[in-house]
Amino acid sequence: MTKRRTKDTDGLTGDLFAQLELEAVMPPAPPPVSNGTGKTYAARESAAQMLAVLDRWVERGWLRTLDAAFARFLWTEAEESSPLLLLAAGLASHQLGRGHVCLDLQATLHDPAFALSLPPDGPQPVTAEPPPSPAEVLAGVTLEQWRAALDVPGVVGSAAGNTPLVLADSRLYLRRYWQYEQDVRVGIEMRLARSAQREAALPADAARAALDALFGSNDGARDVQEARPSSRADWQKLACALAARSAFSIVTGGPGTGKTTTVVKLLALLQTLALGQAGARPLRIRLAAPTGKAAARLNESIAGAVDRLPFGMLPQGEALRAAIPRVVATLHRVLGTRPGSRRFRHDAANPLPIDVLVIDEASMVDLEMMAAVLDALPPNARLILLGDKDQLASVEAGAVLGELCDRAREGHYTEATRAWLEAATGERIEAAMLDARGLPLDQAVAMLRESHRFAADSGIGALADLVNAGDAVSVAKIWTRGYGDLARLACSTADDAPWRALIVDGIAGGDDTAAHLKQGAVRRGYRHYLETMRDSQPAPGASPEALAQWAAGVLKAHGEFQLLCALRRGPWGVEGLNRRIAHLLHTENLIDPRGDWYAGRPVLVTHNDYDLGLMNGDIGIALALPVEAGEPPVLRVAFPAGDGSGGVKWVSPSRLQGVETVFALTVHKSQGSEFMHAALVLPDTWSPILTRELVYTGITRARAFFTLAVPEGRSVLERAVNAKVQRASGLMAGLARDAASA
């Protein structure tokens, strides 16, 4: 029998626990329960025993305090909650912190440790007796038994109702995230359904003239007897054509494949088609990115891409140039944040006044944000997503872009789609990419396949491809092939020498090979930016312009090298390595880290600050500004202006509340950034966070040189390459099911 109803069951999760004042309704925690050697079922005998197990998992860092609190809250709300229901509730809450949208019951029974991401990041506390493992607690449980234990109508429901948990097939959701998933699915399906209408309204020959002007004509390809290989087709041109007829479209591709160039030409195509209609106005277009860093990078590259467009060959000429936006904002700014609220100013009741929304770095967009975007878009507006499907997904729950692009490499285009694309572009799509049963979503996804960043002899490009393919054997051998842009360094937590060589000078210890000499100009360490800061510092009384020029040079020099980590805690994580690096740089007399703030300290903004104009992911450098002769310098933090101008934004350290030192930076935080030389540090023991997506993302942060730093005599690289991110979700299953029933 239910004791009392929840106060906000459809919003129950995460930070709302504080609002529910759980402390007031929680009974005292039951006494600890032994794991009971030979009695693996003991924790399932009562709710109190199960809650005790969850508390012990919290003590070990296996579970968050929040997750155990959620399970205990449900116990106070419904006395009929079984031990297996409380376990499922705690695990479902825990999945959100790990990026999963839901708890997959079947997958958890198959691999119970996966549900807790064991072993956890960082050192574990030593206790006299370890708690029961997830495998012990779930021993002998079948899917049918677990589903039956969740049959508590006041707690677990389906689509209708306001229960805090929703069970769909074998997936258990917190209701709010179940609703986000439904909203995203419905929003995408609605736009895909309108794409057929756009195709009929956009004859192929109407798109062909503008596409040929933007990309050049390919009439000769129409006369060949055999279709050209898809790798030789102009996928930038095909992507523009595909998106022009779709209300929802995705352009995915690896680094250097030309996503920015493609989207600028796509916008030119859309505006050309719009302005070519009698009495028509230009489309209202907004450009957005998930973080300030990603927005700044797109700002810098999009202006040049617009200037390179062949406006003279297009009928609208200068009118078209003015109709293509060059300013990129964060998604939070586009949607309009509300202080203290998860909701945005723009939603279904107050939609965005736009016709087209383009989101770059879409792999970083989580499920909740994607639901907010679709909610705020007018029904007739286009949504275009750009991103690398193989990069790490968002830190928050959901891997939306990765899921939607899961079939992109193989194409799965229908014959009708191929016929329209070939007529609109003059390009040929090989028969291997056809699928008579292709989903509507497949017809809206284009994958760019040729990298213009990495040359054919690039080790970075080859390594990234091998990691993406999960070819651990070839990855292990690539270091012996003499690539001039790759290095592997054996490190030890007991020896500073290898770290000093890498961190200070960017050299893999003892590396004096011809390859190193050839790449010396790009194999920078942190000495480079710190000496730039010291040697080019203006004299006291220098003009603001001179100070800004100095700061811009320091920021540019800092961007030439970055150490990346997989973990946050431990000697191989960000926390341990930031301390080690500061010590090494201090011994080299490059910094003087006394106090929290000092000249040369690099900092990362960890949350958006609209008052200061700083976004999550922005990196700045603390600099000692010389003032009048005889006066002590004033410490200020210099950030890139973020508008593509190359300017600098100065901020007082006292105004920066959400920053952290970033001599070492997590791979997750590095997304949206590029560095001339990137070094990736892998830990000495394997963790579930080590996946091929993480390694691939770390590798592709490097533009010219990549170093892999691994524990001396040990490496988890092979296991990481073989481990693929698995995020529990029902988004694609729902899209495929709805397409089959249509």
XYZ file of C-alpha atoms in Angstrom:
742
model
C 0.000 0.000 0.000
C 1.353 3.421 -0.902
C 2.065 5.561 2.156
C 2.082 8.952 0.393
C 2.429 10.328 -3.102
C 5.594 11.947 -4.308
C 5.619 15.731 -4.566
C 6.901 15.840 -8.148
C 6.999 12.349 -9.557
C 7.404 13.280 -13.219
C 10.465 15.376 -12.375
C 11.999 13.047 -9.811
C 15.731 12.737 -10.376
C 19.068 14.437 -9.868
C 19.114 17.824 -8.183
C 15.397 17.637 -7.320
C 16.224 15.398 -4.369
C 17.263 18.511 -2.492
C 13.891 20.096 -3.209
C 12.109 17.036 -1.888
C 13.940 17.379 1.439
C 14.602 13.696 1.626
C 16.242 13.979 5.004
C 12.841 14.675 6.523
C 11.327 11.443 5.258
C 14.283 9.047 5.403
C 14.198 6.469 8.156
C 17.530 5.637 9.809
C 19.747 3.457 7.680
C 19.486 -0.220 8.667
C 22.582 -1.853 10.147
C 25.174 -3.162 7.687
C 24.592 -6.632 6.373
C 27.339 -9.156 5.721
C 27.825 -10.418 2.220
C 27.344 -13.832 3.808
C 29.743 -16.248 2.175
C 27.615 -18.867 0.506
C 24.474 -16.773 0.977
C 24.501 -14.641 -2.103
C 20.732 -14.202 -1.884
C 20.734 -12.607 1.607
C 20.424 -8.989 0.446
C 17.218 -9.899 -1.390
C 15.433 -11.086 1.745
C 14.294 -7.635 2.849
C 14.245 -4.027 1.733
C 16.290 -3.045 4.787
C 19.074 -5.427 3.846
C 19.099 -4.215 0.264
C 19.345 -0.588 1.388
C 22.246 -1.581 3.631
C 24.036 -3.056 0.628
C 23.470 0.148 -1.349
C 24.931 2.159 1.534
C 28.038 -0.008 1.543
C 28.399 0.477 -2.203
C 28.283 4.226 -1.550
C 31.062 3.875 1.034
C 33.233 2.139 -1.553
C 32.531 4.754 -4.213
C 30.652 2.225 -6.333
C 27.402 4.169 -6.071
C 26.580 7.829 -5.546
C 24.971 9.003 -2.314
C 22.198 10.392 -4.506
C 21.401 6.937 -5.902
C 21.033 5.270 -2.508
C 18.930 8.232 -1.337
C 16.561 7.730 -4.272
C 16.063 4.058 -3.403
C 15.418 4.920 0.252
C 12.965 7.639 -0.767
C 10.934 5.125 -2.762
C 10.947 2.809 0.261
C 9.351 5.565 2.356
C 6.764 6.185 -0.367
C 5.631 2.619 -1.026
C 5.934 -0.069 1.599
C 5.367 -2.763 -1.028
C 8.654 -1.909 -2.767
C 10.606 -5.152 -2.982
C 14.386 -5.410 -2.514
C 14.853 -5.955 -6.260
C 12.795 -2.841 -6.994
C 14.983 -0.767 -4.649
C 18.096 -2.196 -6.276
C 16.770 -1.348 -9.736
C 15.834 2.177 -8.624
C 19.306 2.837 -7.227
C 20.959 1.478 -10.351
C 18.626 3.407 -12.677
C 19.565 6.627 -10.889
C 23.241 5.663 -11.041
C 23.088 5.176 -14.807
C 22.342 8.869 -15.358
C 25.646 9.788 -13.765
C 27.376 7.393 -16.166
C 25.733 8.790 -19.297
C 23.019 6.145 -19.677
C 19.413 7.165 -20.201
C 18.039 4.081 -18.477
C 18.908 0.814 -16.758
C 18.893 -2.119 -19.146
C 17.771 -4.998 -16.946
C 18.817 -7.709 -19.393
C 22.289 -6.239 -19.895
C 22.717 -5.827 -16.143
C 21.906 -9.490 -15.517
C 24.413 -10.430 -18.221
C 27.178 -8.247 -16.737
C 26.230 -6.948 -13.255
C 29.548 -5.121 -12.697
C 28.848 -2.950 -15.743
C 25.875 -1.354 -13.987
C 28.249 0.116 -11.405
C 31.125 0.786 -13.823
C 33.511 -1.380 -11.809
C 36.347 -0.974 -11.062
C 35.694 2.681 -10.188
C 37.994 5.592 -10.918
C 40.644 6.277 -8.261
C 41.933 4.395 -5.184
C 39.476 2.403 -3.113
C 39.102 2.606 0.677
C 40.366 -0.399 2.585
C 37.651 -2.022 4.671
C 37.673 -5.108 6.829
C 35.054 -6.822 4.732
C 34.150 -6.010 1.121
C 30.476 -5.500 0.328
C 28.563 -8.000 -1.779
C 29.255 -7.552 -5.467
C 26.432 -6.842 -7.915
C 26.912 -10.358 -9.292
C 26.348 -11.828 -5.821
C 23.257 -9.750 -5.175
C 21.743 -10.704 -8.546
C 22.823 -14.346 -8.536
C 20.033 -16.569 -9.845
C 17.695 -13.686 -10.750
C 15.978 -13.982 -14.127
C 14.627 -11.150 -16.241
C 11.082 -12.358 -15.612
C 11.642 -12.314 -11.844
C 13.104 -8.832 -11.907
C 10.288 -7.477 -14.065
C 7.747 -9.063 -11.721
C 9.429 -7.378 -8.737
C 8.914 -4.034 -10.481
C 5.163 -4.537 -10.741
C 4.316 -1.874 -8.160
C 1.774 0.483 -9.808
C 2.426 3.393 -7.469
C 6.151 3.374 -8.250
C 6.672 1.853 -11.708
C 4.365 2.582 -14.615
C 4.230 2.875 -18.379
C 3.491 5.780 -20.718
C 0.434 7.001 -18.846
C 0.575 8.217 -15.275
C 3.100 10.023 -13.138
C 5.042 7.237 -11.450
C 8.678 8.093 -10.738
C 9.879 5.075 -12.754
C 8.852 3.835 -16.202
C 9.413 0.291 -17.464
C 9.578 -0.110 -21.253
C 10.458 -3.618 -22.436
C 13.537 -4.436 -20.325
C 14.571 -0.789 -19.841
C 13.860 1.026 -16.590
C 13.797 4.854 -16.773
C 13.392 7.711 -14.385
C 10.248 9.257 -15.816
C 11.797 12.575 -16.756
C 14.374 10.869 -18.964
C 11.777 8.554 -20.455
C 9.844 11.694 -21.437
C 12.952 13.312 -22.939
C 13.501 10.231 -25.085
C 9.896 10.258 -26.296
C 10.091 13.975 -27.085
C 13.266 13.561 -29.128
C 11.880 10.568 -31.012
C 8.616 12.325 -31.842
C 10.396 15.554 -32.808
C 12.700 13.741 -35.226
C 9.910 11.630 -36.707
C 7.748 14.696 -37.298
C 10.530 16.371 -39.286
C 11.408 13.200 -41.182
C 7.767 12.901 -42.227
C 7.910 16.446 -43.613
C 11.064 15.622 -45.579
C 9.025 13.701 -48.164
C 6.979 16.845 -48.755
C 10.156 18.910 -49.169
C 11.530 16.393 -51.689
C 8.403 16.769 -53.797
C 8.614 20.570 -53.482
C 12.318 20.647 -54.412
C 12.949 19.238 -57.873
C 16.437 17.830 -58.330
C 17.225 20.200 -61.187
C 16.466 23.225 -58.982
C 19.143 22.117 -56.512
C 21.551 21.035 -59.255
C 22.297 24.507 -60.627
C 23.209 25.947 -57.220
C 25.183 22.855 -56.204
C 27.214 22.949 -59.407
C 27.994 26.615 -58.781
C 29.125 25.863 -55.223
C 31.046 22.645 -55.886
C 31.637 22.529 -59.629
C 29.859 20.414 -62.212
C 30.323 16.666 -62.398
C 28.472 15.953 -65.626
C 31.151 13.511 -66.740
C 30.290 11.169 -63.911
C 26.837 10.711 -65.411
C 28.338 8.969 -68.435
C 30.394 6.308 -66.706
C 29.061 2.789 -66.854
C 29.977 1.826 -63.307
C 29.252 3.829 -60.184
C 32.323 5.418 -58.716
C 33.378 4.107 -55.289
C 31.628 5.975 -52.505
C 34.997 7.076 -51.116
C 35.637 8.989 -54.366
C 32.226 10.595 -54.562
C 31.995 14.193 -53.362
C 30.211 13.561 -50.080
C 30.243 17.226 -49.187
C 28.089 17.883 -52.244
C 25.904 14.861 -51.523
C 25.464 15.961 -47.900
C 24.267 19.401 -49.016
C 21.744 17.870 -51.397
C 20.512 15.408 -48.782
C 20.035 18.144 -46.186
C 18.368 20.544 -48.651
C 15.390 18.214 -49.003
C 15.172 17.312 -45.294
C 13.615 19.087 -42.349
C 15.986 17.094 -40.137
C 19.472 16.144 -41.285
C 22.862 15.073 -39.965
C 26.309 15.603 -41.456
C 28.894 13.464 -39.687
C 32.567 12.937 -40.348
C 35.955 12.713 -38.722
C 38.418 15.566 -38.187
C 39.360 17.433 -41.322
C 36.563 16.008 -43.468
C 35.139 19.479 -44.076
C 32.031 19.659 -41.919
C 32.284 23.441 -41.546
C 32.885 23.966 -45.271
C 29.946 21.705 -46.023
C 27.516 23.493 -43.746
C 28.470 26.934 -45.099
C 27.808 25.719 -48.637
C 24.584 24.130 -47.424
C 23.446 27.455 -45.981
C 24.343 29.148 -49.263
C 22.282 26.518 -51.090
C 19.284 26.985 -48.787
C 19.415 30.769 -49.079
C 19.821 30.566 -52.870
C 16.711 28.403 -53.119
C 14.805 30.661 -50.715
C 15.791 33.943 -52.394
C 15.023 32.514 -55.822
C 11.322 32.433 -55.045
C 9.226 35.456 -55.993
C 8.809 37.848 -53.079
C 10.683 35.558 -50.705
C 12.760 36.747 -47.759
C 16.055 35.235 -46.596
C 15.826 32.333 -44.192
C 16.373 33.179 -40.532
C 19.354 31.019 -39.559
C 21.040 30.522 -36.171
C 24.361 28.768 -35.607
C 24.969 27.103 -32.251
C 27.398 24.841 -30.390
C 27.147 23.073 -27.013
C 30.058 24.912 -25.344
C 31.685 28.303 -25.540
C 34.921 26.741 -26.758
C 33.171 24.939 -29.605
C 31.248 28.105 -30.498
C 34.468 30.137 -30.584
C 36.180 27.601 -32.855
C 33.251 27.602 -35.275
C 33.197 31.401 -35.166
C 36.828 31.473 -36.238
C 36.432 29.011 -39.109
C 33.046 29.980 -40.487
C 33.999 33.530 -41.495
C 36.782 32.266 -43.742
C 34.526 29.594 -45.227
C 31.904 32.214 -46.098
C 34.510 34.455 -47.729
C 35.620 31.563 -49.946
C 32.149 31.012 -51.403
C 31.833 31.731 -55.153
C 29.170 34.426 -54.763
C 29.859 35.698 -58.269
C 28.597 32.417 -59.723
C 25.331 32.476 -57.765
C 22.328 34.509 -58.933
C 21.812 36.440 -55.688
C 25.451 37.540 -55.336
C 26.018 40.019 -52.508
C 22.492 39.619 -51.169
C 23.386 36.003 -50.543
C 26.614 36.933 -48.744
C 24.676 39.080 -46.286
C 22.128 36.297 -45.693
C 24.642 33.782 -44.334
C 25.289 34.216 -40.584
C 28.811 34.300 -39.180
C 28.069 34.506 -35.445
C 27.891 31.297 -33.399
C 26.339 31.178 -29.923
C 26.080 28.488 -27.286
C 22.898 26.459 -27.192
C 22.148 27.837 -23.739
C 22.295 31.380 -25.086
C 20.170 30.516 -28.141
C 17.479 28.876 -26.016
C 17.663 31.514 -23.276
C 18.671 30.319 -19.831
C 16.585 30.999 -16.759
C 18.656 31.356 -13.562
C 17.911 28.611 -11.073
C 15.803 26.620 -13.533
C 16.310 23.702 -15.908
C 13.823 25.276 -18.303
C 14.590 27.739 -21.079
C 12.935 30.939 -22.204
C 12.213 29.413 -25.611
C 9.968 26.342 -25.679
C 6.848 25.114 -27.488
C 4.837 28.048 -26.119
C 7.528 30.573 -27.079
C 9.365 29.059 -30.054
C 12.565 30.400 -31.536
C 11.972 32.942 -34.346
C 14.074 31.022 -36.853
C 13.780 28.898 -39.978
C 17.028 26.915 -39.645
C 19.081 25.870 -36.629
C 22.567 24.410 -37.145
C 24.274 22.708 -34.183
C 27.992 21.992 -34.459
C 29.825 19.441 -32.251
C 26.474 17.695 -31.805
C 28.134 14.626 -30.260
C 28.366 16.744 -27.081
C 24.603 17.388 -26.948
C 22.900 15.236 -24.309
C 19.359 13.891 -24.425
C 17.853 16.579 -22.172
C 19.326 19.402 -24.267
C 18.229 17.784 -27.531
C 14.692 17.529 -26.175
C 14.805 21.230 -25.255
C 16.052 22.134 -28.747
C 13.281 20.223 -30.492
C 10.701 21.685 -28.117
C 11.834 25.241 -28.911
C 11.951 24.826 -32.707
C 8.943 26.021 -34.708
C 7.219 23.110 -36.492
C 8.422 24.289 -39.915
C 12.032 24.954 -38.920
C 14.921 22.789 -40.100
C 17.381 21.199 -37.695
C 20.870 20.373 -39.002
C 23.337 18.493 -36.774
C 27.093 18.429 -37.413
C 29.550 16.244 -35.560
C 31.869 13.273 -35.401
C 29.834 10.187 -34.555
C 32.939 8.377 -33.307
C 33.866 10.948 -30.672
C 32.986 10.635 -27.032
C 29.361 11.323 -26.298
C 28.096 14.024 -23.959
C 29.057 13.953 -20.295
C 25.375 14.025 -19.381
C 22.963 11.206 -20.153
C 22.463 10.214 -23.763
C 24.566 9.619 -26.870
C 22.103 11.120 -29.333
C 24.368 11.766 -32.323
C 26.163 8.428 -31.992
C 22.873 6.547 -31.903
C 21.375 8.419 -34.832
C 24.519 7.857 -36.932
C 24.993 4.210 -36.046
C 24.221 3.127 -39.652
C 25.853 6.093 -41.408
C 28.944 4.312 -42.742
C 26.910 1.757 -44.695
C 24.470 4.355 -46.041
C 21.233 2.308 -46.173
C 19.830 4.613 -48.850
C 16.765 3.579 -50.791
C 16.786 3.491 -54.571
C 14.534 6.555 -54.607
C 16.999 8.499 -52.456
C 19.916 7.512 -54.649
C 18.073 8.512 -57.812
C 17.209 11.948 -56.412
C 20.737 12.557 -55.091
C 22.387 11.551 -58.350
C 20.059 13.804 -60.333
C 20.689 16.706 -57.947
C 24.483 16.356 -57.731
C 25.849 14.369 -60.669
C 27.610 12.175 -58.103
C 27.283 8.411 -58.042
C 26.514 6.303 -54.978
C 27.713 2.714 -55.143
C 25.199 -0.110 -54.984
C 26.680 -1.433 -51.727
C 25.168 1.571 -49.942
C 21.615 0.765 -51.043
C 19.053 -0.817 -48.759
C 15.476 -1.335 -49.882
C 14.481 -1.396 -46.202
C 16.420 1.740 -45.261
C 14.848 3.723 -42.444
C 13.545 7.263 -42.982
C 16.368 8.395 -40.677
C 18.975 6.806 -42.962
C 17.789 9.050 -45.807
C 18.675 12.127 -43.739
C 22.224 11.177 -42.660
C 25.361 11.847 -44.711
C 28.879 10.799 -43.717
C 31.904 12.708 -45.011
C 34.610 10.195 -45.827
C 37.769 12.022 -46.921
C 40.022 13.802 -44.415
C 41.756 16.928 -45.668
C 43.658 17.449 -42.396
C 45.773 14.307 -42.394
C 47.928 13.407 -45.410
C 48.104 9.880 -46.745
C 51.323 9.298 -44.777
C 49.950 10.733 -41.524
C 50.400 8.499 -38.510
C 47.711 10.398 -36.605
C 45.145 9.684 -39.316
C 46.202 6.032 -39.596
C 46.131 5.542 -35.822
C 42.698 7.157 -35.509
C 41.326 4.872 -38.245
C 42.756 1.740 -36.608
C 41.369 2.677 -33.202
C 37.962 3.392 -34.751
C 38.015 -0.019 -36.409
C 38.850 -1.710 -33.090
C 42.048 -3.181 -34.604
C 44.086 -3.461 -31.408
C 46.744 -5.670 -33.049
C 47.584 -3.078 -35.710
C 47.432 -0.267 -33.137
C 50.113 -2.054 -31.101
C 52.373 -2.281 -34.167
C 51.940 1.232 -35.530
C 54.569 2.748 -33.231
C 57.325 0.809 -35.039
C 56.410 2.058 -38.526
C 58.402 5.272 -38.377
C 55.568 7.787 -38.620
C 56.962 11.263 -38.119
C 53.941 12.548 -36.224
C 53.603 9.801 -33.592
C 55.520 8.985 -30.421
C 55.031 6.582 -27.531
C 56.495 7.357 -24.109
C 56.872 4.984 -21.153
C 56.247 6.830 -17.872
C 56.454 5.991 -14.202
C 54.895 7.585 -11.148
C 58.292 7.241 -9.412
C 60.442 8.944 -12.064
C 60.101 12.584 -13.101
C 62.519 12.373 -16.048
C 60.073 11.138 -18.738
C 57.393 13.566 -17.538
C 59.861 16.454 -17.585
C 60.898 15.682 -21.160
C 57.282 15.484 -22.335
C 55.654 18.220 -20.280
C 58.378 20.830 -20.430
C 59.752 20.289 -23.934
C 57.284 17.956 -25.666
C 59.918 15.285 -26.260
C 59.562 11.546 -25.714
C 62.622 10.892 -23.528
C 65.818 10.359 -25.502
C 64.051 10.976 -28.793
C 66.608 12.517 -31.149
C 65.471 10.751 -34.283
C 65.176 12.372 -37.673
C 61.419 12.172 -37.282
C 61.616 14.252 -34.119
C 63.917 16.810 -35.733
C 61.515 17.069 -38.661
C 58.596 17.631 -36.306
C 60.454 19.811 -33.807
C 58.523 22.907 -34.816
C 55.266 21.409 -33.596
C 56.419 19.192 -30.737
C 55.994 21.833 -28.105
C 55.762 21.404 -24.374
C 54.611 23.942 -21.797
C 58.011 25.675 -21.805
C 57.017 27.318 -25.078
C 54.045 29.312 -23.802
C 55.695 30.143 -20.472
C 58.828 31.491 -22.175
C 56.611 33.398 -24.597
C 54.862 34.913 -21.580
C 58.172 35.876 -19.949
C 60.249 36.954 -22.934
C 57.658 39.071 -24.743
C 56.127 40.778 -21.719
C 55.625 44.490 -22.472
C 57.394 47.127 -20.428
C 55.579 49.031 -17.663
C 53.224 51.624 -19.056
C 52.573 49.653 -22.260
C 49.403 50.459 -24.202
C 46.283 48.288 -23.947
C 46.901 47.224 -27.554
C 50.414 46.010 -26.705
C 49.137 44.092 -23.683
C 46.389 42.479 -25.758
C 48.886 41.502 -28.461
C 51.155 39.947 -25.835
C 48.271 38.011 -24.265
C 47.074 36.771 -27.661
C 50.576 35.465 -28.373
C 50.683 33.621 -25.048
C 47.255 32.076 -25.645
C 48.293 30.971 -29.118
C 51.518 29.444 -27.790
C 49.603 27.636 -25.032
C 47.286 26.081 -27.613
C 50.207 24.314 -29.260
C 50.472 21.616 -26.553
C 48.034 19.938 -24.181
C 48.306 16.925 -21.897
C 45.095 14.865 -21.912
C 43.980 12.333 -19.293
C 41.384 9.596 -19.232
C 40.709 9.869 -15.493
C 40.179 12.654 -12.982
C 41.530 11.039 -9.809
C 44.708 9.181 -8.930
C 48.346 9.660 -9.990
C 47.439 9.063 -13.651
C 44.453 11.420 -13.565
C 43.999 15.163 -13.843
C 44.283 15.811 -10.106
C 47.581 13.954 -9.656
C 49.154 15.153 -12.892
C 48.251 18.805 -12.338
C 50.233 18.682 -9.091
C 53.160 16.873 -10.748
C 53.273 19.279 -13.693
C 53.153 22.366 -11.474
C 56.075 20.935 -9.490
C 58.091 20.182 -12.637
C 57.517 23.624 -14.113
C 58.444 25.201 -10.781
C 61.756 23.279 -10.658
C 62.486 24.623 -14.156
C 61.841 28.182 -12.878
C 59.009 28.582 -15.376
C 56.251 29.264 -12.804
C 56.100 30.260 -9.149
C 52.937 28.523 -7.899
C 52.632 30.185 -4.502
C 48.979 30.715 -3.678
C 45.954 29.871 -5.789
C 46.766 32.400 -8.511
C 50.110 32.925 -10.227
C 51.407 34.055 -13.607
C 51.216 31.280 -16.178
C 48.391 29.342 -14.516
C 46.088 27.916 -17.229
C 42.462 27.666 -16.139
C 39.339 26.050 -17.570
C 35.894 27.580 -17.084
C 33.613 24.851 -15.716
C 30.217 26.516 -16.145
C 28.673 29.247 -18.255
C 28.990 32.777 -16.878
C 26.947 35.095 -19.067
C 27.796 38.159 -16.986
C 31.468 37.691 -17.850
C 30.795 36.354 -21.327
C 32.616 33.101 -20.516
C 31.365 29.652 -21.418
C 31.981 26.160 -20.099
C 35.183 24.917 -21.746
C 36.877 28.303 -22.245
C 40.594 28.255 -21.388
C 42.467 31.320 -20.122
C 45.969 32.116 -18.843
C 46.769 34.161 -15.741
C 49.201 36.954 -16.666
C 51.047 39.547 -14.593
C 50.273 42.865 -16.278
C 53.039 45.433 -15.841
C 51.720 48.806 -14.742
C 53.784 51.868 -13.844
C 57.520 51.536 -13.145
C 58.144 50.609 -9.543
C 54.608 49.291 -9.027
C 53.871 45.569 -8.575
C 52.197 43.918 -11.574
C 48.464 43.281 -11.572
C 47.289 39.707 -12.145
C 44.581 39.269 -14.754
C 43.314 36.236 -16.657
C 43.350 36.508 -20.445
C 40.730 34.633 -22.466
C 40.288 34.594 -26.264
C 37.557 37.073 -27.210
C 35.648 34.210 -28.840
C 34.396 36.244 -31.791
C 37.043 35.197 -34.291
C 38.774 38.584 -34.076
C 41.879 37.295 -32.314
C 41.193 39.739 -29.489
C 41.487 39.174 -25.750
C 39.043 39.392 -22.847
C 40.592 40.355 -19.480
C 39.016 39.074 -16.239
C 40.044 39.623 -12.632
C 40.754 36.301 -10.836
C 38.438 37.323 -8.015
C 35.496 37.228 -10.437
C 36.198 33.672 -11.590
C 34.225 31.344 -9.352
C 34.037 28.224 -11.542
C 37.527 27.454 -12.875
C 40.130 24.722 -12.447
C 43.804 24.380 -13.355
C 44.346 22.610 -16.662
C 47.963 21.678 -17.118
C 46.232 18.314 -17.492
C 42.796 18.168 -19.099
C 40.347 15.284 -19.360
C 39.624 14.038 -22.860
C 35.944 14.819 -22.238
C 36.752 18.468 -21.483
C 39.003 18.710 -24.556
C 36.166 18.107 -27.009
C 35.721 21.031 -29.331
C 39.436 21.881 -29.055
C 42.506 21.165 -31.179
C 46.195 21.384 -30.320
C 49.283 21.245 -32.495
C 50.717 18.581 -30.163
C 48.409 16.520 -27.933
C 49.666 13.905 -25.468
C 47.265 11.304 -24.078
C 48.037 9.662 -20.715
C 46.580 6.220 -20.046
C 46.527 4.824 -16.475
C 48.247 1.685 -15.196
C 45.002 -0.205 -14.560
C 41.964 -0.618 -16.750
C 38.748 1.269 -16.021
C 35.394 1.096 -17.820
C 35.905 4.713 -18.865
C 38.731 3.565 -21.166
C 37.100 2.966 -24.539
C 38.017 3.299 -28.183
C 35.887 6.457 -28.361
C 37.994 8.050 -25.611
C 41.275 7.040 -27.265
C 40.023 8.197 -30.694
C 38.900 11.547 -29.300
C 42.262 12.052 -27.598
C 44.178 11.216 -30.778
C 42.117 13.521 -32.957
C 42.707 16.544 -30.698
C 46.182 16.609 -32.282
C 46.667 18.555 -35.497
C 50.358 17.847 -36.162
C 51.821 15.554 -33.491
C 50.486 12.977 -31.054
C 52.212 11.326 -28.097
C 50.818 8.372 -26.172
C 52.108 8.272 -22.589
C 51.647 4.873 -20.934
C 52.825 3.242 -17.694
C 56.298 1.767 -17.955
C 56.070 -1.936 -18.721
C 52.261 -1.919 -18.760
C 49.549 -0.754 -21.113
C 45.792 -0.829 -21.147
C 45.696 0.424 -24.731
C 44.692 -2.902 -26.312
C 41.800 -3.399 -23.917
C 40.657 0.198 -24.381
C 40.627 -0.185 -28.187
C 38.529 -3.333 -27.853
C 36.023 -1.647 -25.503
C 33.262 0.327 -27.190
C 30.993 2.792 -25.423
C 27.670 1.166 -24.623
C 25.001 3.590 -23.499
C 21.627 2.186 -22.567
C 18.845 3.904 -24.500
C 15.684 3.106 -26.411
C 15.822 5.968 -28.924
C 16.842 4.001 -32.016
C 14.653 1.055 -31.068
C 11.677 3.425 -30.974
C 12.554 5.046 -34.315
C 12.981 1.645 -35.994
C 9.765 0.299 -34.454
C 7.726 3.296 -35.574
C 9.209 3.124 -39.083
C 8.293 -0.565 -39.352
C 4.702 0.098 -38.279
C 4.229 3.116 -40.559
